[in-house]
PDB file of C-alpha atoms in Angstrom:
ATOM      1  CA  MET A 111       0.860   1.123 -18.471  1.00 48.00           C
ATOM      2  CA  GLN A 112       3.840   3.390 -18.464  1.00 58.00           C
ATOM      3  CA  ASN A 113       1.593   6.569 -18.751  1.00 74.00           C
ATOM      4  CA  LYS A 114      -0.331   5.334 -15.850  1.00 93.00           C
ATOM      5  CA  GLU A 115       0.271   6.673 -12.289  1.00 97.00           C
ATOM      6  CA  ILE A 116       0.321   5.187  -8.894  1.00 98.00           C
ATOM      7  CA  ILE A 117      -0.596   7.518  -6.220  1.00 98.00           C
ATOM      8  CA  ILE A 118       0.735   6.640  -2.727  1.00 98.00           C
ATOM      9  CA  VAL A 119      -0.863   8.440   0.177  1.00 98.00           C
ATOM     10  CA  LEU A 120       1.099   9.800   3.034  1.00 98.00           C
ATOM     11  CA  LEU A 121      -0.271  11.087   6.287  1.00 98.00           C
ATOM     12  CA  ASP A 122       1.970  13.138   8.904  1.00 98.00           C
ATOM     13  CA  ARG A 123       4.217  10.298  10.395  1.00 98.00           C
ATOM     14  CA  PHE A 124       4.197   8.034   7.892  1.00 98.00           C
ATOM     15  CA  ALA A 125       6.702   4.904   8.062  1.00 98.00           C
ATOM     16  CA  ASP A 126       9.753   5.489   5.823  1.00 96.00           C
ATOM     17  CA  TRP A 127       9.918   2.173   4.555  1.00 96.00           C
ATOM     18  CA  GLU A 128       6.745   0.792   3.977  1.00 97.00           C
ATOM     19  CA  ALA A 129       6.826   2.121   0.252  1.00 96.00           C
ATOM     20  CA  ALA A 130      10.487   2.575  -0.052  1.00 96.00           C
ATOM     21  CA  PHE A 131      10.784  -0.640  -2.325  1.00 97.00           C
ATOM     22  CA  LEU A 132       7.560  -0.275  -4.389  1.00 98.00           C
ATOM     23  CA  ALA A 133       7.915   3.193  -5.603  1.00 97.00           C
ATOM     24  CA  PRO A 134      11.283   2.789  -7.137  1.00 96.00           C
ATOM     25  CA  ALA A 135      10.152  -0.453  -8.660  1.00 97.00           C
ATOM     26  CA  LEU A 136       7.549   1.113 -10.197  1.00 96.00           C
ATOM     27  CA  ARG A 137       9.560   4.239 -11.571  1.00 94.00           C
ATOM     28  CA  GLY A 138      12.706   2.391 -12.526  1.00 93.00           C
ATOM     29  CA  GLY A 139      11.938  -1.222 -13.159  1.00 95.00           C
ATOM     30  CA  VAL A 140      12.016  -4.173 -10.674  1.00 95.00           C
ATOM     31  CA  MET A 141      15.317  -5.178 -12.169  1.00 90.00           C
ATOM     32  CA  PRO A 142      18.087  -2.985 -13.643  1.00 86.00           C
ATOM     33  CA  GLY A 143      17.506  -2.743 -17.165  1.00 89.00           C
ATOM     34  CA  HIS A 144      14.116  -3.339 -17.049  1.00 92.00           C
ATOM     35  CA  PRO A 145      11.266  -1.007 -18.062  1.00 90.00           C
ATOM     36  CA  ALA A 146       9.510   1.119 -15.723  1.00 92.00           C
ATOM     37  CA  CYS A 147       5.698   0.593 -15.192  1.00 89.00           C
ATOM     38  CA  CYS A 148       3.919   3.509 -13.921  1.00 94.00           C
ATOM     39  CA  GLU A 149       5.125   7.101 -12.791  1.00 96.00           C
ATOM     40  CA  VAL A 150       4.650   7.590  -9.075  1.00 97.00           C
ATOM     41  CA  LYS A 151       2.813  10.514  -7.398  1.00 98.00           C
ATOM     42  CA  TYR A 152       2.279  11.201  -3.887  1.00 98.00           C
ATOM     43  CA  MET A 153      -1.049  12.488  -2.018  1.00 98.00           C
ATOM     44  CA  THR A 154      -1.791  14.037   1.522  1.00 98.00           C
ATOM     45  CA  PRO A 155      -5.089  14.871   2.835  1.00 98.00           C
ATOM     46  CA  ASP A 156      -4.881  18.516   2.341  1.00 98.00           C
ATOM     47  CA  GLY A 157      -1.869  18.812  -0.114  1.00 98.00           C
ATOM     48  CA  ALA A 158       0.446  19.744   2.522  1.00 98.00           C
ATOM     49  CA  PRO A 159       3.884  18.769   3.356  1.00 98.00           C
ATOM     50  CA  VAL A 160       4.246  15.842   5.610  1.00 98.00           C
ATOM     51  CA  CYS A 161       7.036  14.366   7.918  1.00 98.00           C
ATOM     52  CA  SER A 162       8.012  10.804   8.441  1.00 98.00           C
ATOM     53  CA  LEU A 163       8.926   8.979  11.155  1.00 98.00           C
ATOM     54  CA  GLY A 164      12.453   8.956  10.209  1.00 97.00           C
ATOM     55  CA  GLY A 165      12.291  12.789   9.933  1.00 98.00           C
ATOM     56  CA  MET A 166      11.821  13.205   5.825  1.00 97.00           C
ATOM     57  CA  SER A 167       9.666  15.856   4.759  1.00 98.00           C
ATOM     58  CA  VAL A 168       7.922  15.409   1.447  1.00 98.00           C
ATOM     59  CA  THR A 169       5.978  17.823  -0.682  1.00 98.00           C
ATOM     60  CA  PRO A 170       3.133  16.321  -2.437  1.00 98.00           C
ATOM     61  CA  ASP A 171       1.671  16.222  -5.788  1.00 98.00           C
ATOM     62  CA  TYR A 172      -2.064  16.209  -4.827  1.00 98.00           C
ATOM     63  CA  ALA A 173      -4.243  17.027  -2.039  1.00 98.00           C
ATOM     64  CA  ALA A 174      -7.072  14.467  -1.281  1.00 98.00           C
ATOM     65  CA  GLY A 175      -9.640  14.676  -4.070  1.00 97.00           C
ATOM     66  CA  PRO A 176     -10.651  12.846  -7.370  1.00 98.00           C
ATOM     67  CA  LEU A 177      -8.203  10.634  -8.755  1.00 98.00           C
ATOM     68  CA  PRO A 178      -6.742  11.202 -12.092  1.00 97.00           C
ATOM     69  CA  THR A 179      -8.049   9.550 -15.192  1.00 96.00           C
ATOM     70  CA  GLU A 180      -4.261   7.743 -15.793  1.00 96.00           C
ATOM     71  CA  CYS A 181      -4.381   6.503 -12.167  1.00 98.00           C
ATOM     72  CA  ALA A 182      -3.799   2.900 -11.880  1.00 98.00           C
ATOM     73  CA  GLY A 183      -3.898   2.178  -8.219  1.00 98.00           C
ATOM     74  CA  VAL A 184      -3.758   4.066  -4.920  1.00 98.00           C
ATOM     75  CA  ILE A 185      -1.413   2.704  -2.132  1.00 98.00           C
ATOM     76  CA  LEU A 186      -1.718   3.481   1.575  1.00 98.00           C
ATOM     77  CA  ALA A 187       1.510   3.968   3.447  1.00 98.00           C
ATOM     78  CA  GLY A 188       1.428   3.076   6.949  1.00 98.00           C
ATOM     79  CA  GLY A 189       2.314   5.314   9.747  1.00 98.00           C
ATOM     80  CA  LEU A 190       0.974   6.518  13.127  1.00 98.00           C
ATOM     81  CA  ASN A 191      -1.739   8.706  12.019  1.00 98.00           C
ATOM     82  CA  TRP A 192      -4.512   6.416  10.344  1.00 98.00           C
ATOM     83  CA  ASP A 193      -6.663   6.835  13.445  1.00 97.00           C
ATOM     84  CA  THR A 194      -6.987  10.772  13.065  1.00 97.00           C
ATOM     85  CA  PRO A 195      -9.354  12.810  11.579  1.00 97.00           C
ATOM     86  CA  GLU A 196      -6.965  13.984   8.595  1.00 97.00           C
ATOM     87  CA  ALA A 197      -7.090  10.334   7.775  1.00 98.00           C
ATOM     88  CA  GLU A 198     -10.941  10.299   7.224  1.00 98.00           C
ATOM     89  CA  LYS A 199     -10.187  12.561   3.918  1.00 98.00           C
ATOM     90  CA  ILE A 200      -8.570   9.778   2.357  1.00 98.00           C
ATOM     91  CA  VAL A 201     -11.967   7.521   2.456  1.00 98.00           C
ATOM     92  CA  PRO A 202     -13.492   8.908  -0.713  1.00 98.00           C
ATOM     93  CA  VAL A 203     -10.287   8.166  -2.371  1.00 98.00           C
ATOM     94  CA  VAL A 204     -10.293   4.704  -1.418  1.00 98.00           C
ATOM     95  CA  LYS A 205     -14.049   4.361  -2.536  1.00 98.00           C
ATOM     96  CA  GLU A 206     -13.433   5.943  -5.953  1.00 98.00           C
ATOM     97  CA  ALA A 207     -10.353   3.756  -6.379  1.00 98.00           C
ATOM     98  CA  ARG A 208     -12.557   0.693  -5.393  1.00 98.00           C
ATOM     99  CA  ARG A 209     -15.534   1.819  -7.802  1.00 98.00           C
ATOM    100  CA  ARG A 210     -13.170   2.035 -10.552  1.00 98.00           C
ATOM    101  CA  GLY A 211     -11.772  -1.159 -10.129  1.00 98.00           C
ATOM    102  CA  LEU A 212      -8.047   0.135  -9.401  1.00 98.00           C
ATOM    103  CA  LEU A 213      -5.517  -1.323  -7.106  1.00 98.00           C
ATOM    104  CA  VAL A 214      -5.729  -0.360  -3.470  1.00 98.00           C
ATOM    105  CA  GLY A 215      -2.616  -1.377  -1.400  1.00 98.00           C
ATOM    106  CA  ALA A 216      -2.749  -0.624   2.291  1.00 98.00           C
ATOM    107  CA  ILE A 217       0.186  -1.930   5.021  1.00 98.00           C
ATOM    108  CA  CYS A 218       0.636  -1.819   8.590  1.00 98.00           C
ATOM    109  CA  ASN A 219      -1.899   0.808   9.862  1.00 98.00           C
ATOM    110  CA  ALA A 220      -3.107   1.748   6.903  1.00 98.00           C
ATOM    111  CA  ALA A 221      -4.616  -1.834   6.664  1.00 98.00           C
ATOM    112  CA  SER A 222      -6.512  -1.183   9.950  1.00 98.00           C
ATOM    113  CA  PHE A 223      -7.588   2.234   8.611  1.00 98.00           C
ATOM    114  CA  LEU A 224      -9.541   0.059   5.647  1.00 98.00           C
ATOM    115  CA  ALA A 225     -10.724  -2.568   7.879  1.00 98.00           C
ATOM    116  CA  ALA A 226     -12.126   0.432  10.121  1.00 98.00           C
ATOM    117  CA  HIS A 227     -14.295   1.759   7.201  1.00 98.00           C
ATOM    118  CA  GLY A 228     -15.651  -1.621   6.052  1.00 98.00           C
ATOM    119  CA  PHE A 229     -13.322  -2.065   3.148  1.00 98.00           C
ATOM    120  CA  LEU A 230     -12.002  -5.464   4.074  1.00 98.00           C
ATOM    121  CA  ASN A 231     -15.099  -7.412   5.180  1.00 98.00           C
ATOM    122  CA  ASP A 232     -15.548  -9.183   1.723  1.00 97.00           C
ATOM    123  CA  VAL A 233     -12.121  -9.809   0.872  1.00 98.00           C
ATOM    124  CA  ARG A 234      -9.029 -12.017   1.962  1.00 98.00           C
ATOM    125  CA  HIS A 235      -6.723  -9.765   3.559  1.00 98.00           C
ATOM    126  CA  THR A 236      -4.144  -9.326   6.555  1.00 98.00           C
ATOM    127  CA  GLY A 237      -2.493  -6.704   8.867  1.00 98.00           C
ATOM    128  CA  ASN A 238      -1.315  -6.209  12.143  1.00 97.00           C
ATOM    129  CA  THR A 239      -3.104  -9.271  13.924  1.00 98.00           C
ATOM    130  CA  VAL A 240      -6.934  -9.628  13.503  1.00 98.00           C
ATOM    131  CA  GLU A 241      -7.572  -8.370  17.035  1.00 98.00           C
ATOM    132  CA  MET A 242      -6.148  -4.832  15.565  1.00 98.00           C
ATOM    133  CA  LEU A 243      -8.748  -4.945  12.913  1.00 98.00           C
ATOM    134  CA  GLN A 244     -11.250  -5.763  15.236  1.00 98.00           C
ATOM    135  CA  LYS A 245     -10.108  -3.138  17.842  1.00 97.00           C
ATOM    136  CA  TRP A 246     -10.066  -0.214  14.929  1.00 97.00           C
ATOM    137  CA  GLY A 247     -13.107  -1.637  13.234  1.00 96.00           C
ATOM    138  CA  GLY A 248     -15.523  -2.251  15.909  1.00 96.00           C
ATOM    139  CA  GLU A 249     -18.856  -3.152  14.445  1.00 96.00           C
ATOM    140  CA  ARG A 250     -17.771  -1.917  10.967  1.00 97.00           C
ATOM    141  CA  TYR A 251     -15.464  -4.635  10.862  1.00 98.00           C
ATOM    142  CA  THR A 252     -17.271  -7.945   9.859  1.00 98.00           C
ATOM    143  CA  GLY A 253     -14.210  -9.517   7.941  1.00 98.00           C
ATOM    144  CA  ALA A 254     -12.446 -11.614  10.511  1.00 98.00           C
ATOM    145  CA  ALA A 255     -13.055 -14.693   8.660  1.00 98.00           C
ATOM    146  CA  HIS A 256     -11.003 -13.689   5.676  1.00 98.00           C
ATOM    147  CA  TYR A 257      -8.189 -12.735   7.692  1.00 98.00           C
ATOM    148  CA  GLU A 258      -4.925 -14.630   7.184  1.00 98.00           C
ATOM    149  CA  GLU A 259      -2.131 -14.939   9.128  1.00 98.00           C
ATOM    150  CA  ARG A 260       0.582 -13.949   6.147  1.00 98.00           C
ATOM    151  CA  GLN A 261       3.085 -11.112   5.741  1.00 98.00           C
ATOM    152  CA  ALA A 262       0.874  -9.631   2.563  1.00 98.00           C
ATOM    153  CA  VAL A 263      -2.392 -10.818   0.770  1.00 98.00           C
ATOM    154  CA  ARG A 264      -3.585  -9.977  -2.581  1.00 98.00           C
ATOM    155  CA  ASP A 265      -7.099 -10.503  -3.333  1.00 98.00           C
ATOM    156  CA  GLY A 266      -8.196  -9.222  -6.808  1.00 96.00           C
ATOM    157  CA  ASN A 267      -7.301  -5.565  -6.390  1.00 97.00           C
ATOM    158  CA  ILE A 268      -6.897  -5.378  -2.555  1.00 98.00           C
ATOM    159  CA  VAL A 269      -3.425  -5.866  -1.323  1.00 98.00           C
ATOM    160  CA  THR A 270      -2.626  -5.735   2.528  1.00 98.00           C
ATOM    161  CA  ALA A 271       0.347  -6.240   4.434  1.00 98.00           C
ATOM    162  CA  ASN A 272       1.243  -6.014   8.241  1.00 98.00           C
ATOM    163  CA  GLY A 273       4.330  -3.369   9.031  1.00 97.00           C
ATOM    164  CA  SER A 274       7.035  -6.259   8.692  1.00 97.00           C
ATOM    165  CA  GLY A 275       5.687  -7.466   5.243  1.00 98.00           C
ATOM    166  CA  TYR A 276       7.118  -4.412   3.391  1.00 98.00           C
ATOM    167  CA  LEU A 277       8.614  -6.697   0.530  1.00 98.00           C
ATOM    168  CA  GLU A 278       6.008  -9.121   0.147  1.00 98.00           C
ATOM    169  CA  PHE A 279       3.643  -6.040   0.075  1.00 98.00           C
ATOM    170  CA  THR A 280       5.469  -4.608  -2.849  1.00 98.00           C
ATOM    171  CA  ARG A 281       5.732  -8.009  -4.699  1.00 98.00           C
ATOM    172  CA  GLU A 282       1.825  -8.474  -4.253  1.00 98.00           C
ATOM    173  CA  CYS A 283       1.612  -4.986  -5.373  1.00 98.00           C
ATOM    174  CA  LEU A 284       3.793  -5.453  -8.486  1.00 98.00           C
ATOM    175  CA  LEU A 285       2.043  -8.741  -9.562  1.00 98.00           C
ATOM    176  CA  ALA A 286      -1.497  -6.898  -9.225  1.00 97.00           C
ATOM    177  CA  LEU A 287       0.067  -3.972 -11.442  1.00 97.00           C
ATOM    178  CA  ASP A 288       1.737  -6.734 -14.057  1.00 95.00           C
ATOM    179  CA  ALA A 289       4.544  -4.533 -13.480  1.00 96.00           C
ATOM    180  CA  ASP A 290       6.900  -6.864 -15.105  1.00 96.00           C
ATOM    181  CA  THR A 291       7.347 -10.734 -15.638  1.00 96.00           C
ATOM    182  CA  THR A 292       6.345 -12.949 -12.892  1.00 97.00           C
ATOM    183  CA  GLU A 293       9.919 -14.069 -12.975  1.00 97.00           C
ATOM    184  CA  ALA A 294      11.456 -10.917 -12.815  1.00 97.00           C
ATOM    185  CA  ILE A 295       8.887  -9.760  -9.721  1.00 97.00           C
ATOM    186  CA  GLU A 296      10.303 -12.949  -7.753  1.00 97.00           C
ATOM    187  CA  ALA A 297      13.635 -12.329  -8.349  1.00 96.00           C
ATOM    188  CA  SER A 298      13.555  -9.108  -7.493  1.00 96.00           C
ATOM    189  CA  TYR A 299      12.078  -9.985  -4.303  1.00 97.00           C
ATOM    190  CA  GLU A 300      14.339 -12.590  -3.412  1.00 96.00           C
ATOM    191  CA  PHE A 301      17.101 -10.453  -3.923  1.00 95.00           C
ATOM    192  CA  ASN A 302      15.858  -7.896  -1.472  1.00 95.00           C
ATOM    193  CA  LYS A 303      14.974 -10.600   0.962  1.00 95.00           C
ATOM    194  CA  ARG A 304      18.044 -12.654   0.927  1.00 94.00           C
ATOM    195  CA  GLY A 305      20.768  -9.931  -0.490  1.00 93.00           C
ATOM    196  CA  PHE A 306      23.855 -10.996  -1.861  1.00 92.00           C
ATOM    197  CA  TYR A 307      24.944 -13.569   0.825  1.00 92.00           C
ATOM    198  CA  ALA A 308      23.729 -15.748   2.936  1.00 80.00           C
ATOM    199  CA  LYS A 309      25.258 -14.428   6.187  1.00 81.00           C
TER     200      LYS A 309
END
């Protein structure tokens, strides 16, 4: 899968930390000395640079449009603009990824965005509370029975997480992509979660 691309979608005011563990694990291996899984590319709605909540500017590789042949998945990083008109340009991107059976990952408000467009109605999922998904989705969100109160949930090629579940989100996306052995992915998760010391 080393020739495959994972596309991370960023909107203006994106949350810096929510894909910060996933991207380097894909590009550099989940553990030191382990092989890379995929190339990582970035997409914004219009192909224009965006600025994170922490003030980091990113110049993307792509504008929203047809996904490249080598794309293996689309990751929607959370942030504050997923309920704006610019976010609507990402709907066809998600539809194509779903049609092609690619990984679709969404964390924090990006999970609410998926709910608002009916993408979570038939899959197990999580997000920033079921009440938020219902608020964003209204009548278009009918998947409350599939909601799970967990940091991250993977159901087939759909991975969702709440805004504090970025490590669990990373783990589930890596597992979905077979980025390394289950043991290596779990070891990477435990190291990032626990650190060197208990205190």
